[in-house]
Structure formats: C-alpha cells, structure tokens
Amino acid sequence: MSISQITRIALAAALCGSAAITFAQAPAAGTDPMKSHWSRMDLGVAAAGQFTTDYTNQQISTNGYPLPHQATTMSPGAVVSFHAQPYDWAGFEVNYQFTRFSERYVVANGLPVTSSYAVSVPTSVHEGTAAYMVHIGHLYHFKPYFAVGGGYLDFQPSQSTVNVHHQWRGTALADVGFDLQTVSKLGFRIGARELAYRAPDFNVGQLSSSRWVSTEEPYAGVYVKF
C-alpha cells in the first residue's frame, strides 16, 4: 500500500470520526454532562521502543547523483498521552513524545562514484500529534482501541561532520492498543504506534533521500483517570 493510499484512508477515517462525534446522541436526561465527560478522561505515560525503516539501495536522484544510504539507530522513548472519550465508542488522544537517536548516512563521493563517506547525526526528536479514537467495546476491564491522526516531528540535531540544521516534518499516526482498568483510577496501557514521514535531511543536500520512512513503536505504560 502506497503512502498516498494510507493518507487517503487516514483522512477518510478522520472525517468519518469527526462526523460521528458531531452527530452522536447527547447524554441521557438526568445525567450531568460535565461529570460524565470528565470521568472519561485520563493522562498516561508510557515507555516506547523506536524501530525505523532503513534504506540501503542507491537510486539516482534528479540531479544525477546517487541517493544516500540512510539508517536510524534503535532507541527508547517516553510518550505522554491525554485521552478523552465523550461517547462510548468515540474519542480523541493528544500525544507528546521525546526520543533520541542517531541518523546515519553513507553518501556517494563524486560522479562517477569512486568512493563514499559516512555521516552520523545525533538527534533529539520531539513529537506532537493528535488522533481520533474508536473504542471497540470492552470485556470486563479490558478495552481495545485504535486511532488515526497526525501531527509533527521536531528534529533537533547535534553538531556532526557536516553543517546540519534544525528541521520539522509532518507525520501521519496510527495507534492500536488496549486499556486494562483496575478497581482504582489507575490503569495499564499496552499498544503499538506507527509514524509515517519524510526522512530528515537537516536541510543538507547531500543527506536528502526524498523518501518516506515508517517508524514502529511498541509501548507499555500506566494512566490515571480523572
């Protein structure tokens, strides 16, 4: 499935979710809407792993030079999420994530290519995303969900052997998991996220691959209901 197809599916799901929330039935008479809504909000924190697509094939770019090899080191991260569920099956999430890894490149030197050189860019990454959520019923305290949305990634590089620059990338987000609610306000959350975005090049022409990459992030953590 291509990135454009994934984007169209994500947009369609988001629009359907928006329409469903807009026209969903109001809370039953005699209930306190604000109390009901606040009881369905939670704040969670989770540890996540980060595994990003590597590109090792040297295709030729429009300027006639081979595109660089590109790889991202695996790394842990921390995700803070706010979930709200105004209706039994529909809601939304807002996420912030921090992680740190190195982007590694192997760049062709000259044309015709006679040699290559390696570049490593230590990078801090801040994520801000939001997504529509759908809850797929529940069994006792076990409640599965999935979410589709998007946001941004803020790549903040450390100095490397080339003159790199701070860079922003838009990203699509897919999230699937389940909540396990205890008898108290504390619960446990396990799931997996996927981010799709253009590979960072830190505004350096030699590092530009013009490719889309996919990052998979399994996560586990806790949340507290309001």
Coordinates of N, CA, C and O in Angstrom, one line a residue, residues 4-185:
S4 N 0.3 7.5 -0.4 CA -0.9 8.3 -0.8 C -2.1 7.5 -0.4 O -3.1 8.1 0.0
Q5 N -2.1 6.2 -0.6 CA -3.3 5.4 -0.2 C -3.5 5.4 1.3 O -4.6 5.6 1.8
I6 N -2.4 5.3 2.1 CA -2.5 5.4 3.6 C -3.1 6.8 4.0 O -3.9 6.9 4.8
T7 N -2.6 7.8 3.3 CA -3.0 9.2 3.6 C -4.5 9.3 3.4 O -5.3 9.9 4.2
R8 N -5.0 8.8 2.2 CA -6.4 8.9 1.9 C -7.3 8.1 2.9 O -8.3 8.6 3.3
I9 N -6.8 7.0 3.3 CA -7.6 6.2 4.3 C -7.6 6.9 5.6 O -8.6 7.0 6.3
A10 N -6.4 7.5 6.0 CA -6.4 8.2 7.3 C -7.3 9.4 7.3 O -8.1 9.7 8.2
L11 N -7.4 10.2 6.2 CA -8.2 11.3 6.1 C -9.7 10.9 6.1 O -10.5 11.6 6.8
A12 N -10.0 9.8 5.4 CA -11.4 9.4 5.4 C -11.9 8.9 6.8 O -13.0 9.3 7.2
A13 N -11.0 8.2 7.5 CA -11.3 7.8 8.8 C -11.5 9.0 9.8 O -12.4 9.0 10.6
A14 N -10.6 10.0 9.6 CA -10.7 11.2 10.5 C -12.0 11.9 10.2 O -12.7 12.4 11.1
L15 N -12.4 12.1 8.9 CA -13.6 12.8 8.6 C -14.9 12.0 9.1 O -15.8 12.6 9.7
C16 N -14.8 10.7 9.0 CA -15.9 9.9 9.5 C -16.0 10.0 11.0 O -17.1 10.1 11.6
G17 N -14.9 10.0 11.7 CA -14.9 10.1 13.1 C -15.4 11.4 13.6 O -16.1 11.6 14.5
S18 N -15.0 12.5 12.8 CA -15.5 13.8 13.1 C -17.0 13.9 13.0 O -17.7 14.5 13.8
A19 N -17.5 13.4 11.9 CA -19.0 13.4 11.7 C -19.7 12.6 12.7 O -20.8 13.1 13.2
A20 N -19.2 11.5 13.1 CA -19.8 10.7 14.1 C -19.9 11.4 15.5 O -20.9 11.3 16.2
I21 N -18.8 12.0 15.9 CA -18.8 12.7 17.1 C -19.7 13.9 17.1 O -20.5 14.2 18.0
T22 N -19.8 14.6 15.9 CA -20.6 15.8 15.8 C -22.1 15.4 16.0 O -22.9 16.1 16.6
F23 N -22.5 14.3 15.4 CA -23.9 14.0 15.3 C -24.3 12.9 16.3 O -25.4 12.3 16.3
A24 N -23.3 12.5 17.2 CA -23.6 11.5 18.2 C -24.7 12.0 19.2 O -24.9 13.2 19.4
Q25 N -25.4 11.0 19.7 CA -26.6 11.4 20.6 C -26.1 12.0 21.9 O -25.0 11.6 22.4
A26 N -26.8 13.0 22.4 CA -26.4 13.6 23.7 C -26.6 12.7 24.8 O -27.3 11.7 24.8
P27 N -26.0 13.0 26.0 CA -26.1 12.2 27.2 C -27.6 12.1 27.6 O -28.4 13.0 27.4
A28 N -27.9 11.0 28.2 CA -29.3 10.8 28.6 C -29.8 11.8 29.6 O -29.0 12.4 30.4
A29 N -31.1 12.1 29.6 CA -31.6 13.1 30.5 C -31.4 12.7 32.0 O -31.4 11.6 32.3
G30 N -31.1 13.7 32.8 CA -30.9 13.5 34.2 C -29.5 13.2 34.6 O -29.2 13.1 35.8
T31 N -28.6 13.2 33.6 CA -27.2 13.0 33.9 C -26.5 14.3 33.8 O -26.9 15.2 33.2
D32 N -25.3 14.4 34.5 CA -24.5 15.6 34.5 C -23.5 15.5 33.3 O -22.6 14.7 33.5
P33 N -23.7 16.2 32.2 CA -22.7 16.0 31.1 C -21.3 16.3 31.4 O -20.4 15.5 31.0
M34 N -21.0 17.3 32.2 CA -19.6 17.6 32.5 C -19.0 16.5 33.4 O -17.9 16.1 33.2
K35 N -19.8 16.0 34.4 CA -19.3 14.9 35.2 C -19.0 13.7 34.4 O -18.0 13.0 34.5
S36 N -19.9 13.4 33.4 CA -19.8 12.2 32.6 C -18.5 12.3 31.7 O -17.8 11.4 31.6
H37 N -18.3 13.5 31.1 CA -17.2 13.7 30.3 C -15.9 13.6 31.0 O -14.9 13.0 30.6
W38 N -15.8 14.3 32.2 CA -14.5 14.3 33.0 C -14.2 12.9 33.5 O -13.0 12.5 33.6
S39 N -15.2 12.1 33.7 CA -14.9 10.7 34.2 C -14.4 9.8 33.1 O -13.9 8.7 33.3
R40 N -14.4 10.3 31.8 CA -13.8 9.6 30.7 C -12.6 10.2 30.1 O -12.3 10.0 29.0
M41 N -11.8 10.9 31.0 CA -10.6 11.5 30.6 C -9.5 10.8 31.4 O -9.7 10.5 32.5
D42 N -8.3 10.7 30.8 CA -7.2 10.2 31.5 C -5.9 10.7 31.0 O -5.8 11.2 29.9
L43 N -4.8 10.6 31.8 CA -3.5 11.1 31.4 C -2.5 9.9 31.7 O -2.5 9.3 32.8
G44 N -1.8 9.6 30.6 CA -0.9 8.4 30.7 C 0.5 8.7 30.3 O 0.8 9.7 29.7
V45 N 1.4 7.8 30.8 CA 2.8 7.9 30.4 C 3.3 6.5 30.1 O 2.9 5.5 30.8
A46 N 4.1 6.3 29.0 CA 4.5 5.0 28.6 C 5.9 5.0 28.1 O 6.4 6.1 27.6
A47 N 6.6 3.9 28.2 CA 7.9 3.7 27.6 C 7.7 3.1 26.2 O 6.9 2.2 26.1
A48 N 8.4 3.6 25.2 CA 8.2 3.1 23.9 C 9.6 2.7 23.2 O 10.6 3.3 23.5
G49 N 9.6 1.7 22.4 CA 10.7 1.4 21.5 C 10.6 2.1 20.2 O 9.4 2.3 19.8
Q50 N 11.6 2.4 19.5 CA 11.6 3.0 18.2 C 12.4 2.2 17.2 O 13.6 2.0 17.4
F51 N 11.7 1.8 16.1 CA 12.3 1.0 15.0 C 12.0 1.6 13.7 O 10.8 1.6 13.3
T52 N 12.9 2.2 13.0 CA 12.7 2.9 11.8 C 13.2 2.2 10.6 O 14.3 1.6 10.6
T53 N 12.5 2.3 9.4 CA 12.9 1.8 8.2 C 14.3 2.2 7.8 O 14.6 3.4 7.9
D54 N 15.2 1.3 7.3 CA 16.5 1.7 6.8 C 16.4 1.6 5.2 O 15.7 0.8 4.7
Y55 N 17.1 2.5 4.6 CA 17.2 2.5 3.1 C 18.7 2.2 2.7 O 19.6 3.0 3.0
T56 N 18.9 1.2 2.0 CA 20.3 0.8 1.6 C 20.5 0.7 0.1 O 21.6 0.4 -0.3
N57 N 19.4 1.0 -0.7 CA 19.6 0.9 -2.1 C 19.9 2.3 -2.7 O 19.3 3.2 -2.3
Q58 N 20.9 2.3 -3.5 CA 21.3 3.6 -4.1 C 20.6 3.9 -5.4 O 21.0 3.5 -6.5
Q59 N 19.5 4.6 -5.3 CA 18.8 5.1 -6.5 C 19.4 6.4 -7.0 O 20.1 7.1 -6.3
I60 N 19.1 6.8 -8.2 CA 19.7 8.0 -8.8 C 18.6 9.1 -8.6 O 17.5 9.0 -9.0
S61 N 19.1 10.3 -8.1 CA 18.2 11.4 -7.9 C 18.1 12.2 -9.2 O 18.7 12.0 -10.2
T62 N 17.2 13.3 -9.2 CA 17.0 14.1 -10.4 C 18.3 14.9 -10.8 O 18.4 15.3 -11.9
N63 N 19.2 15.1 -9.8 CA 20.4 15.8 -10.2 C 21.5 14.9 -10.7 O 22.7 15.3 -11.0
G64 N 21.2 13.6 -10.9 CA 22.1 12.6 -11.4 C 23.0 12.0 -10.4 O 23.8 11.1 -10.8
Y65 N 22.9 12.3 -9.1 CA 23.7 11.7 -8.1 C 23.0 10.6 -7.4 O 21.8 10.7 -7.2
P66 N 23.7 9.6 -6.9 CA 23.0 8.5 -6.1 C 22.5 9.1 -4.8 O 23.1 9.9 -4.2
L67 N 21.3 8.6 -4.4 CA 20.8 9.0 -3.1 C 21.6 8.3 -2.0 O 22.1 7.2 -2.2
P68 N 21.7 8.9 -0.8 CA 22.5 8.3 0.2 C 21.8 7.1 0.9 O 20.6 7.0 0.9
H69 N 22.6 6.1 1.4 CA 22.1 5.1 2.3 C 21.7 5.9 3.5 O 22.3 6.9 3.9
Q70 N 20.6 5.4 4.2 CA 20.2 6.1 5.4 C 19.7 5.0 6.4 O 18.9 4.2 6.1
A71 N 20.1 5.2 7.7 CA 19.6 4.2 8.7 C 19.5 5.0 10.0 O 20.2 6.0 10.3
T72 N 18.5 4.6 10.8 CA 18.2 5.3 12.1 C 18.5 4.2 13.2 O 18.0 3.1 13.2
T73 N 19.3 4.6 14.2 CA 19.5 3.7 15.3 C 18.3 3.5 16.1 O 17.4 4.3 16.3
M74 N 18.1 2.2 16.7 CA 17.0 1.9 17.5 C 17.2 2.7 18.9 O 18.3 2.9 19.3
S75 N 16.1 3.1 19.5 CA 16.2 3.8 20.7 C 14.9 3.7 21.5 O 13.9 3.4 21.0
P76 N 15.0 3.9 22.9 CA 13.8 4.1 23.7 C 13.3 5.5 23.7 O 14.0 6.4 23.3
G77 N 12.1 5.6 24.1 CA 11.5 7.0 24.2 C 10.4 7.0 25.2 O 10.1 5.9 25.8
A78 N 9.9 8.2 25.5 CA 8.8 8.3 26.5 C 7.7 9.1 25.9 O 7.9 10.1 25.2
V79 N 6.4 8.5 26.0 CA 5.2 9.1 25.4 C 4.3 9.5 26.6 O 3.9 8.7 27.4
V80 N 3.8 10.8 26.5 CA 2.8 11.3 27.4 C 1.5 11.5 26.6 O 1.6 12.1 25.5
S81 N 0.4 10.9 27.0 CA -0.8 10.9 26.2 C -2.0 11.4 27.1 O -2.2 10.9 28.2
F82 N -2.8 12.2 26.5 CA -4.1 12.6 27.1 C -5.2 12.0 26.3 O -5.3 12.2 25.1
H83 N -6.1 11.2 26.9 CA -7.2 10.6 26.2 C -8.5 11.1 26.7 O -8.7 11.3 27.9
A84 N -9.4 11.4 25.8 CA -10.8 11.9 26.2 C -11.8 11.0 25.4 O -11.6 10.8 24.2
Q85 N -12.8 10.6 26.0 CA -13.8 9.7 25.4 C -15.2 10.2 25.8 O -15.9 9.7 26.6
P86 N -15.7 11.3 25.0 CA -17.0 11.8 25.4 C -18.2 10.8 25.1 O -19.2 11.0 25.8
Y87 N -18.0 9.9 24.2 CA -19.0 8.9 23.9 C -18.5 7.5 24.1 O -17.2 7.3 24.1
D88 N -19.4 6.5 24.2 CA -18.9 5.2 24.5 C -17.9 4.6 23.5 O -17.0 3.9 23.9
W89 N -18.0 5.0 22.2 CA -17.1 4.4 21.3 C -16.2 5.4 20.6 O -15.2 5.0 19.9
A90 N -16.4 6.7 20.8 CA -15.6 7.7 20.1 C -14.9 8.6 21.0 O -15.4 9.0 22.1
G91 N -13.7 9.0 20.6 CA -12.9 10.0 21.4 C -11.7 10.5 20.7 O -11.7 10.4 19.5
F92 N -10.8 11.0 21.4 CA -9.5 11.5 20.8 C -8.4 11.4 21.7 O -8.6 11.2 22.9
E93 N -7.2 11.5 21.2 CA -6.0 11.5 22.0 C -5.0 12.6 21.5 O -5.0 13.0 20.4
V94 N -4.3 13.1 22.5 CA -3.2 14.1 22.2 C -1.9 13.6 22.8 O -1.9 13.2 24.0
N95 N -0.8 13.6 22.0 CA 0.4 12.9 22.5 C 1.6 13.9 22.4 O 1.7 14.7 21.5
Y96 N 2.5 13.7 23.3 CA 3.8 14.3 23.2 C 4.8 13.1 23.4 O 4.7 12.3 24.4
Q97 N 5.9 13.1 22.6 CA 6.9 12.0 22.8 C 8.3 12.7 22.6 O 8.5 13.6 21.8
F98 N 9.2 12.1 23.4 CA 10.6 12.5 23.3 C 11.5 11.3 23.1 O 11.3 10.3 23.8
T99 N 12.4 11.3 22.2 CA 13.3 10.2 22.0 C 14.6 10.8 21.4 O 14.6 12.0 21.0
R100 N 15.7 10.0 21.5 CA 17.0 10.5 21.0 C 17.6 9.3 20.3 O 17.7 8.2 20.8
F101 N 18.1 9.6 19.0 CA 18.8 8.5 18.3 C 19.8 9.2 17.3 O 20.0 10.4 17.3
S102 N 20.5 8.4 16.5 CA 21.4 8.9 15.5 C 20.9 8.6 14.1 O 20.5 7.4 13.9
E103 N 20.9 9.6 13.2 CA 20.6 9.3 11.8 C 22.0 9.1 11.2 O 22.9 9.9 11.3
R104 N 22.1 7.9 10.4 CA 23.4 7.6 9.8 C 23.2 7.5 8.3 O 22.3 6.9 7.8
Y105 N 24.2 8.1 7.6 CA 24.1 8.2 6.2 C 25.5 7.7 5.6 O 26.5 7.9 6.2
V106 N 25.4 7.1 4.4 CA 26.5 6.8 3.6 C 26.3 7.5 2.3 O 25.4 7.2 1.5
V107 N 27.2 8.5 2.0 CA 27.0 9.4 0.9 C 28.0 9.2 -0.2 O 29.2 9.0 0.1
A108 N 27.5 9.1 -1.4 CA 28.4 8.9 -2.6 C 29.3 10.1 -2.8 O 28.9 11.3 -2.6
N109 N 30.6 9.9 -3.2 CA 31.5 11.0 -3.3 C 31.9 11.1 -4.8 O 32.6 10.2 -5.3
G110 N 31.4 12.1 -5.5 CA 31.8 12.4 -6.9 C 30.9 11.7 -7.8 O 30.1 10.8 -7.5
L111 N 31.1 12.0 -9.1 CA 30.3 11.4 -10.2 C 31.3 11.3 -11.4 O 31.7 12.3 -11.9
P112 N 31.6 10.1 -11.9 CA 31.1 8.9 -11.4 C 31.6 8.6 -10.0 O 32.6 9.1 -9.5
V113 N 30.8 7.7 -9.3 CA 31.1 7.4 -7.9 C 32.4 6.6 -7.8 O 32.5 5.5 -8.3
T114 N 33.3 7.1 -7.1 CA 34.6 6.4 -6.8 C 34.8 6.1 -5.4 O 35.6 5.2 -5.1
S115 N 34.1 6.7 -4.5 CA 34.2 6.4 -3.1 C 32.9 7.0 -2.3 O 32.0 7.5 -3.0
S116 N 32.9 6.8 -1.0 CA 31.8 7.3 -0.3 C 32.3 7.6 1.1 O 33.4 7.3 1.5
Y117 N 31.5 8.4 1.9 CA 31.8 8.7 3.2 C 30.6 8.6 4.1 O 29.5 8.8 3.7
A118 N 30.8 8.4 5.4 CA 29.8 8.2 6.4 C 29.5 9.5 7.2 O 30.5 10.2 7.5
V119 N 28.3 9.8 7.5 CA 27.9 10.9 8.3 C 26.9 10.4 9.4 O 26.0 9.6 9.1
S120 N 27.2 10.7 10.7 CA 26.3 10.4 11.8 C 25.8 11.7 12.4 O 26.6 12.5 12.8
V121 N 24.5 11.8 12.6 CA 23.9 13.0 13.2 C 23.1 12.6 14.5 O 22.0 12.1 14.4
P122 N 23.7 12.8 15.7 CA 22.9 12.6 16.9 C 21.7 13.6 16.9 O 21.9 14.7 16.7
T123 N 20.5 13.1 17.2 CA 19.3 13.9 17.1 C 18.4 13.7 18.2 O 18.1 12.5 18.6
S124 N 17.9 14.8 18.8 CA 16.8 14.7 19.7 C 15.5 15.0 19.0 O 15.4 15.9 18.1
V125 N 14.4 14.2 19.2 CA 13.2 14.3 18.5 C 12.0 14.6 19.4 O 11.8 13.8 20.4
H126 N 11.2 15.6 19.1 CA 10.0 15.9 19.9 C 8.8 15.7 19.0 O 8.8 16.1 17.8
E127 N 7.8 14.9 19.4 CA 6.6 14.6 18.7 C 5.4 15.3 19.3 O 5.2 15.2 20.5
G128 N 4.6 15.9 18.5 CA 3.3 16.4 18.9 C 2.2 15.9 17.9 O 2.3 16.3 16.7
T129 N 1.3 15.1 18.4 CA 0.3 14.5 17.5 C -1.1 14.5 18.2 O -1.2 14.6 19.4
A130 N -2.1 14.3 17.4 CA -3.5 14.2 17.8 C -4.2 13.2 16.9 O -3.8 13.1 15.7
A131 N -5.2 12.5 17.4 CA -5.8 11.5 16.6 C -7.2 11.2 17.1 O -7.5 11.3 18.3
Y132 N -8.1 10.8 16.2 CA -9.5 10.3 16.5 C -9.3 8.9 17.0 O -8.6 8.1 16.5
M133 N -10.1 8.6 18.0 CA -10.0 7.2 18.6 C -11.4 6.5 18.5 O -12.4 7.2 18.6
V134 N -11.3 5.2 18.3 CA -12.5 4.4 18.3 C -12.3 3.2 19.3 O -11.3 2.5 19.2
H135 N -13.2 3.1 20.2 CA -13.1 2.0 21.2 C -14.0 0.9 20.7 O -15.2 1.1 20.5
I136 N -13.4 -0.3 20.7 CA -14.1 -1.5 20.1 C -14.8 -2.3 21.3 O -14.3 -3.4 21.6
G137 N -15.8 -1.7 21.9 CA -16.4 -2.4 23.0 C -15.5 -2.7 24.2 O -14.4 -2.1 24.3
H138 N -15.9 -3.5 25.1 CA -15.0 -3.9 26.2 C -15.5 -5.2 26.8 O -16.6 -5.6 26.7
L139 N -14.5 -5.9 27.4 CA -14.8 -7.1 28.1 C -14.3 -7.0 29.5 O -13.1 -6.9 29.7
Y140 N -15.2 -6.9 30.5 CA -14.8 -6.6 31.9 C -13.9 -5.3 31.9 O -14.4 -4.3 31.6
H141 N -12.7 -5.4 32.3 CA -11.9 -4.2 32.4 C -10.9 -4.0 31.2 O -10.1 -3.2 31.2
F142 N -11.1 -4.9 30.2 CA -10.3 -4.9 29.0 C -11.0 -4.1 27.9 O -12.1 -4.5 27.5
K143 N -10.3 -3.0 27.4 CA -10.9 -2.2 26.4 C -10.0 -1.9 25.3 O -9.0 -1.1 25.4
P144 N -10.1 -2.5 24.1 CA -9.3 -2.3 23.0 C -9.7 -1.0 22.2 O -10.8 -0.5 22.3
Y145 N -8.7 -0.4 21.5 CA -9.0 0.8 20.8 C -8.0 0.9 19.6 O -7.0 0.3 19.5
F146 N -8.4 1.8 18.6 CA -7.5 2.2 17.6 C -7.7 3.7 17.3 O -8.8 4.2 17.5
A147 N -6.6 4.3 16.7 CA -6.7 5.8 16.5 C -6.0 6.1 15.2 O -5.0 5.4 14.8
V148 N -6.4 7.1 14.5 CA -5.8 7.6 13.3 C -5.7 9.1 13.3 O -6.7 9.8 13.7
G149 N -4.5 9.7 13.0 CA -4.4 11.1 13.1 C -3.0 11.6 12.5 O -2.5 10.9 11.6
G150 N -2.5 12.6 13.1 CA -1.2 13.1 12.6 C -0.7 14.3 13.4 O -1.3 14.6 14.4
G151 N 0.4 14.9 13.0 CA 1.0 16.0 13.7 C 2.3 16.4 13.1 O 2.5 16.4 11.9
Y152 N 3.3 16.5 14.0 CA 4.6 17.0 13.6 C 5.7 16.2 14.4 O 5.5 15.7 15.4
L153 N 6.9 16.2 13.8 CA 8.1 15.8 14.4 C 9.2 16.9 14.3 O 9.4 17.5 13.3
D154 N 9.8 17.2 15.4 CA 10.8 18.3 15.5 C 12.1 17.6 15.7 O 12.4 17.1 16.8
F155 N 13.0 17.6 14.7 CA 14.3 17.0 14.7 C 15.3 18.1 15.1 O 15.5 19.1 14.4
Q156 N 16.0 17.9 16.2 CA 17.0 18.9 16.7 C 18.3 18.2 16.8 O 18.6 17.4 17.7
P157 N 19.2 18.4 15.7 CA 20.4 17.6 15.6 C 21.5 18.3 16.5 O 21.5 19.5 16.8
S158 N 22.5 17.4 16.9 CA 23.7 17.9 17.5 C 24.7 18.1 16.3 O 24.5 17.6 15.2
Q159 N 25.8 18.8 16.6 CA 26.8 19.0 15.6 C 27.4 17.8 15.1 O 27.7 16.8 15.8
S160 N 27.5 17.6 13.7 CA 28.2 16.5 13.1 C 29.3 16.9 12.2 O 29.7 18.1 12.3
T161 N 29.8 16.0 11.4 CA 30.9 16.4 10.4 C 30.4 17.3 9.3 O 31.2 17.8 8.6
V162 N 29.1 17.5 9.1 CA 28.5 18.4 8.2 C 27.7 19.4 8.9 O 27.3 19.2 10.1
N163 N 27.4 20.5 8.3 CA 26.7 21.6 8.9 C 25.2 21.4 8.9 O 24.5 21.8 8.0
V164 N 24.7 20.6 9.9 CA 23.2 20.3 9.9 C 22.4 21.4 10.6 O 22.9 22.2 11.3
H165 N 21.1 21.3 10.3 CA 20.2 22.4 10.8 C 18.9 21.7 11.4 O 18.5 20.6 11.0
H166 N 18.3 22.4 12.3 CA 17.0 22.0 12.9 C 16.0 21.8 11.8 O 16.0 22.6 10.8
Q167 N 15.1 20.8 11.9 CA 14.1 20.6 10.9 C 12.8 20.0 11.4 O 12.8 19.3 12.4
W168 N 11.7 20.4 10.8 CA 10.4 19.9 11.1 C 9.9 19.0 10.0 O 10.2 19.2 8.9
R169 N 9.1 18.0 10.4 CA 8.5 17.1 9.4 C 7.0 16.8 9.9 O 6.8 16.5 11.1
G170 N 6.1 16.9 8.9 CA 4.7 16.4 9.2 C 4.7 14.9 9.3 O 5.5 14.2 8.6
T171 N 3.8 14.3 10.1 CA 3.7 12.9 10.2 C 2.3 12.4 10.3 O 1.4 13.1 10.8
A172 N 2.0 11.2 9.7 CA 0.8 10.5 9.9 C 0.9 9.6 11.1 O 2.1 9.1 11.4
L173 N -0.1 9.3 11.8 CA -0.1 8.5 13.0 C -1.2 7.4 13.0 O -2.3 7.7 12.7
A174 N -0.8 6.2 13.3 CA -1.8 5.1 13.5 C -1.4 4.5 14.9 O -0.3 4.3 15.2
D175 N -2.4 4.2 15.7 CA -2.2 3.8 17.1 C -3.2 2.7 17.4 O -4.4 2.9 17.2
V176 N -2.8 1.5 17.9 CA -3.7 0.5 18.3 C -3.2 -0.1 19.6 O -2.0 -0.2 19.9
G177 N -4.2 -0.4 20.5 CA -3.8 -1.0 21.8 C -5.0 -1.3 22.6 O -6.1 -1.4 22.1
F178 N -4.8 -1.5 23.9 CA -5.9 -1.8 24.8 C -5.6 -1.2 26.2 O -4.4 -1.1 26.6
D179 N -6.6 -0.8 26.9 CA -6.5 -0.4 28.3 C -7.0 -1.5 29.2 O -7.9 -2.2 28.9
L180 N -6.3 -1.6 30.4 CA -6.7 -2.5 31.4 C -7.0 -1.7 32.7 O -6.1 -1.3 33.3
Q181 N -8.3 -1.5 32.9 CA -8.7 -0.6 34.1 C -8.7 -1.4 35.4 O -9.3 -2.5 35.4
T182 N -8.1 -0.9 36.4 CA -8.2 -1.6 37.7 C -9.4 -1.0 38.5 O -10.1 -0.2 38.0
V183 N -9.5 -1.5 39.7 CA -10.7 -1.0 40.5 C -10.4 0.4 41.0 O -11.4 1.1 41.4
S184 N -9.2 0.9 41.0 CA -8.9 2.3 41.3 C -8.9 3.1 40.0 O -9.3 2.7 39.0
K185 N -8.4 4.4 40.1 CA -8.3 5.2 39.0 C -7.1 4.9 38.1 O -6.9 5.5 37.1

